[in-house]
CSV table of C-alpha atoms and ligand atoms in Angstrom, one decimal:
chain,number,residue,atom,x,y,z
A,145,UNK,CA,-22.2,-17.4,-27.1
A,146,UNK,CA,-25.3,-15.3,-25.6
A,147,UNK,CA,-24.9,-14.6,-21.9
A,148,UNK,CA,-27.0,-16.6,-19.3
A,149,UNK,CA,-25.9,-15.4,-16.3
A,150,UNK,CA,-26.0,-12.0,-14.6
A,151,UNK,CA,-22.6,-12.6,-13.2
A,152,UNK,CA,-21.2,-12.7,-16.3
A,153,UNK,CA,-22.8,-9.6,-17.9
A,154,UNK,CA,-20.8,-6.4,-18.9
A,155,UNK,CA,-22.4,-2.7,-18.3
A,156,UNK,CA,-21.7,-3.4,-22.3
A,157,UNK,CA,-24.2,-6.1,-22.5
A,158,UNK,CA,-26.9,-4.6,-19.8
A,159,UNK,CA,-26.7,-1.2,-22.2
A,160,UNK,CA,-27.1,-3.4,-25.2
A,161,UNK,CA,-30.2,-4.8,-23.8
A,162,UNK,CA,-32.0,-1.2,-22.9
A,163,UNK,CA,-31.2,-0.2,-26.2
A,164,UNK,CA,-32.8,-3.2,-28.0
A,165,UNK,CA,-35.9,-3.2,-25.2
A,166,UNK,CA,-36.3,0.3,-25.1
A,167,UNK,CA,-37.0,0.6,-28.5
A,168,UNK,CA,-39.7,-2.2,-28.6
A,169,UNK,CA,-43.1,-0.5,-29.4
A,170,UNK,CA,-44.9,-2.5,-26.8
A,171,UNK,CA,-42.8,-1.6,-24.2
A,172,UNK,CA,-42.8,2.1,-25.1
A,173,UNK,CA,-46.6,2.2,-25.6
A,174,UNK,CA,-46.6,1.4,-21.7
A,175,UNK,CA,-44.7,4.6,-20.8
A,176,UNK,CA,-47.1,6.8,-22.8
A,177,UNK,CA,-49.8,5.2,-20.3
A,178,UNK,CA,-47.8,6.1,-17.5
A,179,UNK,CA,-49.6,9.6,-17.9
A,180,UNK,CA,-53.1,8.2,-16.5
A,181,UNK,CA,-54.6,9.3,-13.3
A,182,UNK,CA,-54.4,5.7,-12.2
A,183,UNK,CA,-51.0,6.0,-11.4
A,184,UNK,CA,-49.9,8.2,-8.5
A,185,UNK,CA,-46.8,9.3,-7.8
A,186,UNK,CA,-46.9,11.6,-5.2
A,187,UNK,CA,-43.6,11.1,-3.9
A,188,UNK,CA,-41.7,12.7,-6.8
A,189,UNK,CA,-43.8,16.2,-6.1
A,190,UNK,CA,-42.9,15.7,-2.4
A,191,UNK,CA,-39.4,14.5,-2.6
A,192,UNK,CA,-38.5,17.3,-5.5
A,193,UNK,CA,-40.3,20.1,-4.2
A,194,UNK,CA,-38.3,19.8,-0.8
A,195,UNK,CA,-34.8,19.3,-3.0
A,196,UNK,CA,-35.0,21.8,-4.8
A,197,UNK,CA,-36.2,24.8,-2.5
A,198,UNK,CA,-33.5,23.6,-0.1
A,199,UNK,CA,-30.9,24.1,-3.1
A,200,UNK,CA,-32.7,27.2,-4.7
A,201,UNK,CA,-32.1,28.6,-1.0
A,202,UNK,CA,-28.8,27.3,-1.0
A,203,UNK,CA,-27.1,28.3,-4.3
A,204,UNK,CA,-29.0,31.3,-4.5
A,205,UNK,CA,-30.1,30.9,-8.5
A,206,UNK,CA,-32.1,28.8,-10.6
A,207,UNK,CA,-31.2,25.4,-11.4
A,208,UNK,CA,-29.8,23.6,-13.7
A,209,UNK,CA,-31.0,19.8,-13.5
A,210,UNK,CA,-30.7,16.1,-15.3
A,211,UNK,CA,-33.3,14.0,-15.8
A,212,UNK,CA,-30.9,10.7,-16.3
A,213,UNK,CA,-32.1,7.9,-17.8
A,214,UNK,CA,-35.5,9.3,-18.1
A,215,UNK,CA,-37.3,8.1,-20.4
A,216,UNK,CA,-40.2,10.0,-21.0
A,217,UNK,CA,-39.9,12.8,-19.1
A,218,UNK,CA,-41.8,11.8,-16.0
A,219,UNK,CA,-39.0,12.9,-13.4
A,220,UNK,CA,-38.2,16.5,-15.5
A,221,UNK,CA,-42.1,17.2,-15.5
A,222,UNK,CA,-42.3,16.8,-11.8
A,223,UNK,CA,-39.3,19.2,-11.7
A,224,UNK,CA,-40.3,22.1,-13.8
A,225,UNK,CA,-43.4,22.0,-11.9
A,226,UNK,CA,-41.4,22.4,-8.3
A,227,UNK,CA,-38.7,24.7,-9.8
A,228,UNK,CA,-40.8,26.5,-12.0
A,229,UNK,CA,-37.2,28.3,-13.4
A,230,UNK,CA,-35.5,25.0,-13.3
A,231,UNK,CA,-33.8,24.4,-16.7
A,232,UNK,CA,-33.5,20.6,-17.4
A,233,UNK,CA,-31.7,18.4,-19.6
A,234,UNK,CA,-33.9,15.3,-20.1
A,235,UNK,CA,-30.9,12.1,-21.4
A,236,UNK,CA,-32.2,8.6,-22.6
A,237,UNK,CA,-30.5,6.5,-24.8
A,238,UNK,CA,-33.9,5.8,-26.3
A,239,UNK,CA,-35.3,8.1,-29.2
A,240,UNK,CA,-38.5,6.3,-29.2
A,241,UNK,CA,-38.9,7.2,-25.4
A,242,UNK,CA,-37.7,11.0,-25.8
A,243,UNK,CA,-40.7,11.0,-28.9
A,244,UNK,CA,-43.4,10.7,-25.8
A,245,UNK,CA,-41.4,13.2,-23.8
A,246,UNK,CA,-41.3,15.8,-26.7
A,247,UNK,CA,-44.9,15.2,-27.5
A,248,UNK,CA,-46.2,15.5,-24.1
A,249,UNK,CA,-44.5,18.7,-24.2
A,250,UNK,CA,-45.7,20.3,-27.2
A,251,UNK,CA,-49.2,19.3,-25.9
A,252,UNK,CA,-48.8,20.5,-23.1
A,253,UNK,CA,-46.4,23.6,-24.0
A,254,UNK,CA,-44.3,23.1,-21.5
A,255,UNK,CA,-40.7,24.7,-22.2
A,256,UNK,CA,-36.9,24.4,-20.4
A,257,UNK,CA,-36.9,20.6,-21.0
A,258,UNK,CA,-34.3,19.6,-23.3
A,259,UNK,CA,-33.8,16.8,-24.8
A,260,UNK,CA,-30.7,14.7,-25.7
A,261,UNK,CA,-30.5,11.1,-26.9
A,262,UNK,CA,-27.3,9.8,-25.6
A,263,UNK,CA,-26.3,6.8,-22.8
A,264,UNK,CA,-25.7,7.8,-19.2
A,265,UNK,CA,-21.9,7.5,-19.1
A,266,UNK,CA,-21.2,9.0,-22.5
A,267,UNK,CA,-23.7,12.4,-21.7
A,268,UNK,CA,-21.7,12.2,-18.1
A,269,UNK,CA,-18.3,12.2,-19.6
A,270,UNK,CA,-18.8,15.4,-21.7
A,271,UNK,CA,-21.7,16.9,-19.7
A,272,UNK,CA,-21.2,20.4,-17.8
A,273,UNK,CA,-21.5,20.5,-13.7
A,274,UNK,CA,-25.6,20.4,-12.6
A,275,UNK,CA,-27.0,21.5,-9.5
A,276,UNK,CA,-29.3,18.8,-9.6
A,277,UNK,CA,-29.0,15.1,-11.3
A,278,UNK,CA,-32.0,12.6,-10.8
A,279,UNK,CA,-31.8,8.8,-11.7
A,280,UNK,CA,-36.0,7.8,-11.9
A,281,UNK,CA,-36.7,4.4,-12.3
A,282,UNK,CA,-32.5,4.1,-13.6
A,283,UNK,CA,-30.0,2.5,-11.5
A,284,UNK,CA,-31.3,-1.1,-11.4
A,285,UNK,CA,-30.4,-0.8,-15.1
A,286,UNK,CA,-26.8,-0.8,-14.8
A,287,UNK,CA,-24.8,-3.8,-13.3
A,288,UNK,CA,-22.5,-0.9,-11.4
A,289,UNK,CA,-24.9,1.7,-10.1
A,290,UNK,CA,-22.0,2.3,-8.0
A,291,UNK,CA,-19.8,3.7,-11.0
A,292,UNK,CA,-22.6,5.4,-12.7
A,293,UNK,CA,-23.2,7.1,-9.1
A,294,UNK,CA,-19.6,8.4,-9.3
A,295,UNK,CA,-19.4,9.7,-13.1
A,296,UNK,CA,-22.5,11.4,-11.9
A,297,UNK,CA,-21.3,13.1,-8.7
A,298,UNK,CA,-18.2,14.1,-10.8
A,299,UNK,CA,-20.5,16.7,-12.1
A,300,UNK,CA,-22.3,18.0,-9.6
A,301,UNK,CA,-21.8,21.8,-8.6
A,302,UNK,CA,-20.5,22.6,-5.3
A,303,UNK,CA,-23.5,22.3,-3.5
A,304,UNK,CA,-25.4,19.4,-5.9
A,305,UNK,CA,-27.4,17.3,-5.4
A,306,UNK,CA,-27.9,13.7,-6.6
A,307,UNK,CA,-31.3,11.8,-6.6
A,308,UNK,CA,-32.5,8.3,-7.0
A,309,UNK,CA,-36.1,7.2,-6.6
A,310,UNK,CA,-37.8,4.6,-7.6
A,311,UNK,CA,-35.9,1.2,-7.8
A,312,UNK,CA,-37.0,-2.0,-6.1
A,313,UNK,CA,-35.5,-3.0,-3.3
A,314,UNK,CA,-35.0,-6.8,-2.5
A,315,UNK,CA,-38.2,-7.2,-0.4
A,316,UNK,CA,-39.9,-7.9,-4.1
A,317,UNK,CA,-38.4,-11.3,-3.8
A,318,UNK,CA,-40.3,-11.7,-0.5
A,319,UNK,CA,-43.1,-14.4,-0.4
A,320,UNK,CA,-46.0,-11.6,1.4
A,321,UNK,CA,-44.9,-8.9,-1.6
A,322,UNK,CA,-45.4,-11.0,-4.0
A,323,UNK,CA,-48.8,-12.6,-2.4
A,324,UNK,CA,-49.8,-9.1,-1.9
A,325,UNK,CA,-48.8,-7.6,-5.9
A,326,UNK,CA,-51.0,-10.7,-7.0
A,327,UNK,CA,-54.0,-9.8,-4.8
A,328,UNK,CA,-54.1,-6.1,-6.2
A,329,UNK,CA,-53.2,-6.7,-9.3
A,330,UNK,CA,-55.1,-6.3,-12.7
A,331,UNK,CA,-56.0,-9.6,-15.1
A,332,UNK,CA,-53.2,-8.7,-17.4
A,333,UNK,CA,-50.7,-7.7,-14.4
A,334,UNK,CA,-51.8,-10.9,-12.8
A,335,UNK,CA,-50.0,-12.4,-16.3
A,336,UNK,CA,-47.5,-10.8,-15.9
A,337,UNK,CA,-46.8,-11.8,-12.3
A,338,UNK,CA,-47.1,-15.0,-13.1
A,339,UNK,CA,-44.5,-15.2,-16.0
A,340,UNK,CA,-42.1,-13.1,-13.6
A,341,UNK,CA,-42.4,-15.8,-10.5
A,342,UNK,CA,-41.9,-18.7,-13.5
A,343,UNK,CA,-39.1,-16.6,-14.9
A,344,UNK,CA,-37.7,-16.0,-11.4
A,345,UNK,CA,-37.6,-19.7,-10.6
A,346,UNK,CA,-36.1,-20.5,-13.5
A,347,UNK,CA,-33.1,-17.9,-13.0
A,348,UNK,CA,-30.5,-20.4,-14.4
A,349,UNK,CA,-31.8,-20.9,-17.9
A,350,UNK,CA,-31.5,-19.0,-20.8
A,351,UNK,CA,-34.6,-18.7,-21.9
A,352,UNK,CA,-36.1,-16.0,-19.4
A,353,UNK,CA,-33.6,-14.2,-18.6
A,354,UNK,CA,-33.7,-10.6,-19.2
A,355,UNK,CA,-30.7,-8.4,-18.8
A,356,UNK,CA,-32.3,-5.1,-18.9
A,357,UNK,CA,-34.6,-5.8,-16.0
A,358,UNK,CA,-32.4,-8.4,-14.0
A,359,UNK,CA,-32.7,-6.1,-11.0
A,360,UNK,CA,-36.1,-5.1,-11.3
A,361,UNK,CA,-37.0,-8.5,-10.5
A,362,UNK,CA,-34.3,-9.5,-7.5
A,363,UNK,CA,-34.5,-5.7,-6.3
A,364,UNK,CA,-30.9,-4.1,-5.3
A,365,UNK,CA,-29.3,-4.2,-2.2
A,366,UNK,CA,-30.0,-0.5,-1.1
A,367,UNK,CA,-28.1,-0.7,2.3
A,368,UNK,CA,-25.0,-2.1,0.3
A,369,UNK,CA,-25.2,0.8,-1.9
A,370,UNK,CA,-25.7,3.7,1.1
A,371,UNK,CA,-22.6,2.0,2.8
A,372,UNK,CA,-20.5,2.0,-0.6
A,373,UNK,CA,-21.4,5.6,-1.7
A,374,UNK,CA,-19.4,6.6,1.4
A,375,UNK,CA,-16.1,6.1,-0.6
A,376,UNK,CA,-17.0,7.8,-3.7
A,377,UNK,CA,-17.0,11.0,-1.5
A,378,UNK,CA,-21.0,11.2,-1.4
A,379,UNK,CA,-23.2,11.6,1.5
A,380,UNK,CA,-26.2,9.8,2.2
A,381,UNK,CA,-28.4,12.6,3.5
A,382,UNK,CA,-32.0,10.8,2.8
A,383,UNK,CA,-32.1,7.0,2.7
A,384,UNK,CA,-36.0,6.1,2.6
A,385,UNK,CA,-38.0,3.1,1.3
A,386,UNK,CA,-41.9,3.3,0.5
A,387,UNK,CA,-44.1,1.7,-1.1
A,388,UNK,CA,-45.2,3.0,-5.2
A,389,UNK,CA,-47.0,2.9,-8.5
A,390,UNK,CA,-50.9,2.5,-9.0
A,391,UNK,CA,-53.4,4.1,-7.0
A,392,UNK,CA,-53.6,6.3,-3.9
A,393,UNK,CA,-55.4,3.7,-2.5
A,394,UNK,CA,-53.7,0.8,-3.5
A,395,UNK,CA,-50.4,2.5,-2.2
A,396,UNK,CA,-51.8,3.3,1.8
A,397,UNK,CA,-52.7,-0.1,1.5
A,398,UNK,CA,-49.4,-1.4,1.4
A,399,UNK,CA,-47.5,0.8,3.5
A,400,UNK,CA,-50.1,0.0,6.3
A,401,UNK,CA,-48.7,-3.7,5.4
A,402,UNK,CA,-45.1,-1.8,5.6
A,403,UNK,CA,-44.7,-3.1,1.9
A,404,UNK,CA,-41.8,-0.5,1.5
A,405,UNK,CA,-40.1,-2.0,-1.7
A,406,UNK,CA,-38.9,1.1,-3.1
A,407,UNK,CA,-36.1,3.1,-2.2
A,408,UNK,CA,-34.8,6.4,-2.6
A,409,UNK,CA,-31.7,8.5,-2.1
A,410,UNK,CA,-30.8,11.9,-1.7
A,411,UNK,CA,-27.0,11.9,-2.1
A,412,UNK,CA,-25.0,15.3,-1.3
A,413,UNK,CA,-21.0,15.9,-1.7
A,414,UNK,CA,-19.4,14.7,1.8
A,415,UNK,CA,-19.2,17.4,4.0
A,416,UNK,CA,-21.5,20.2,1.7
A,417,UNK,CA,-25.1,19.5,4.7
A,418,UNK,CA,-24.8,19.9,8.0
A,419,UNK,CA,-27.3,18.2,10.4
A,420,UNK,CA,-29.8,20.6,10.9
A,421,UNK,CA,-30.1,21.2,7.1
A,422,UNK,CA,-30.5,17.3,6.4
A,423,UNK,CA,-33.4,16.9,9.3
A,424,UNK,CA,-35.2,19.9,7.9
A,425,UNK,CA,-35.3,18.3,4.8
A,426,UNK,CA,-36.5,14.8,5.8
A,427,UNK,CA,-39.1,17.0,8.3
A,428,UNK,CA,-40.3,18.5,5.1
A,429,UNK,CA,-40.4,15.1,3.2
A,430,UNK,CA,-42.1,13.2,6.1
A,431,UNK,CA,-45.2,16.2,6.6
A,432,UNK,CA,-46.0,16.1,3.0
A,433,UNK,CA,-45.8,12.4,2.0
A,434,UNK,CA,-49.2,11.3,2.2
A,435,UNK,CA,-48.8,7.8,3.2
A,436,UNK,CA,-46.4,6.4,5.4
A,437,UNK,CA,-42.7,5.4,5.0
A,438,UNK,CA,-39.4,4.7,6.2
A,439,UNK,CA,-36.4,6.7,7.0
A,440,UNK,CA,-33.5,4.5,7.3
A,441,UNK,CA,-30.5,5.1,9.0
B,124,SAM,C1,-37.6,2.2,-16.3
B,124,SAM,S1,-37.3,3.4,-17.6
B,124,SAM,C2,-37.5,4.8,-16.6
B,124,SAM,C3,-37.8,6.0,-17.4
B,124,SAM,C4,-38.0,7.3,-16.5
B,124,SAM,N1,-36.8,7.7,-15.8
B,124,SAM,C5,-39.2,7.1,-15.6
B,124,SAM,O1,-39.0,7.2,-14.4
B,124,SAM,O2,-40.3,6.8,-16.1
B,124,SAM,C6,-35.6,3.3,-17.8
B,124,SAM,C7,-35.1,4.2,-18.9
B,124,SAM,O3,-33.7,4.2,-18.8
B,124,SAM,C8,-33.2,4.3,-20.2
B,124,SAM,N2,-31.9,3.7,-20.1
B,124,SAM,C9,-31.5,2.5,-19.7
B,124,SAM,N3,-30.2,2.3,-19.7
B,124,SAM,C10,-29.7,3.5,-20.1
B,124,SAM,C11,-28.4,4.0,-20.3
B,124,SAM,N4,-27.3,3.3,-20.1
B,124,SAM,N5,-28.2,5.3,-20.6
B,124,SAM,C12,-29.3,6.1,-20.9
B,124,SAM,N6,-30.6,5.7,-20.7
B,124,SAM,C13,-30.8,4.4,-20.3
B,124,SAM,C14,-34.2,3.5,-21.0
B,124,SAM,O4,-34.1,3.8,-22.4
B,124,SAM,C15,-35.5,3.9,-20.3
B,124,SAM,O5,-36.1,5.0,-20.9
């Protein structure tokens, strides 16, 4: 019997899902748009930049990164342009995704990506320590982010660092977010909003429900998570949420509306940061973001 319910979903059934979606054509046609102008996202160049000269400094060599989950590529090209030396592995489970990374680079000639089709817990069972592993857009794909958090922090070096950016919080289930989305939104987005609110208020049937992007519709519980990662021996040394995708514009818009329904996490090794180091960090963060944001404590 197919499942209905999120409850009852395995991280079997969730990865079955990104396999099948992420290898629709229509969906993967939308990531090879993700290279336009129109969209900004400034916050990976600000957020990276200050991660990885703080663990250049720190480790005292050039990196060795993950882009996890990343589709394609947009996280690893942020991060060979802040680390210049910065050699990445760049995992999906999705060939068809990794075809858009691979093309972008040979365009582009852009070298040190490479690229390995595998899932996130298999690459992380048999993968080698990193100084750096980001999640982009990832852990509202897994019903555990938790466990996929801890298989990843098993293989960070001594001083590693984990990333998360881009996942929705649950203010995206707030009436003014969704009033606001609506208002900016383009005629086929505003389509799309509307089959998400029907979707959404139809939760319990089987006919919309969509496993691989449960969570990108009731956002994740981002303060749960920061309190949990505690016991899998991480630090939370940057909790911030922010508003993202589209325009420049579009963006300062919302944050003046404090539309923060994105989160991020910089995750360290218990005990690896000291203070000082963690507030340089978020000073760095906060100086170069160019719209405003949210620390949270
Ligand atoms: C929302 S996209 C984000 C892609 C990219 N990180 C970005 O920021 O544009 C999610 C990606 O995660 C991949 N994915 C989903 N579940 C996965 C898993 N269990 N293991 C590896 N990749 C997975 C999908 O194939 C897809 O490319």
């Amino acid at each position: 019997m197919a499942v209905e319910k999120w409850e009852d979903c395995t991280e079997e059934d969730i990865l079955q899902a990104n396999i099948e979606k992420y290898d629709n054509d229509h969906i993967v046609d939308f990531y090879k748009g993700l290279e336009e102008p129109r969209y900004a996202y400034i916050e990976y160049e600000v957020v990276f930049k200050a991660v990885t000269e703080m663990l250049e400094k720190k480790i005292g060599r050039s990196l060795q990164a993950v882009d996890l989950c990343g589709g394609a590529g947009r996280a690893a090209f942020v991060l060979r342009a802040c680390s210049p030396d910065c050699r990445v592995a760049l995992v999906d489970l999705s060939e068809k995704m990794l075809a858009i990374a691979r093309d972008r680079m040979s365009k582009q000639n852009i070298e040190g990506i490479d690229l390995i089709q595998a899932d996130a817990f298999s690459f992380l069972d048999s993968a080698d320590k990193y100084d750096l592993i980001v999640l982009s857009s990832a852990i509202h794909h897994f019903k555990e982010p938790l466990n996929l958090l801890q298989s990843a922090a098993a293989r960070l070096s001594e001083n590693g660092i984990i990333i998360t950016i881009a996942d929705p919080t649950t203010m995206i289930k707030s009436k003014r977010y969704e009033i606001f989305r609506f208002l900016i939104a383009s005629g086929y987005h505003k389509k799309e909003i509307i089959k998400q609110m029907f979707s959404r208020s139809n939760k319990d049937s089987s006919l919309d429900f969509d496993m691989a992007e449960y969570q990108t519709y009731m956002g994740m519980d981002d303060q749960e998570l920061v309190r949990n990662v505690r016991d899998i021996g991480l630090s939370p040394l940057v909790h911030f949420r922010y508003p993202a995708g589209g325009e420049l514009g579009k963006i300062r818009i919302m944050s003046y509306f404090g539309l923060y329904w994105a989160f991020g996490l910089i995750l360290g090794k218990s005990g690896n940061y000291v203070p000082e180091e963690i507030d340089r960090l978020k000073q760095e963060i906060k100086e170069e973001m160019p719209y405003k944001f949210k620390y949270m404590e």
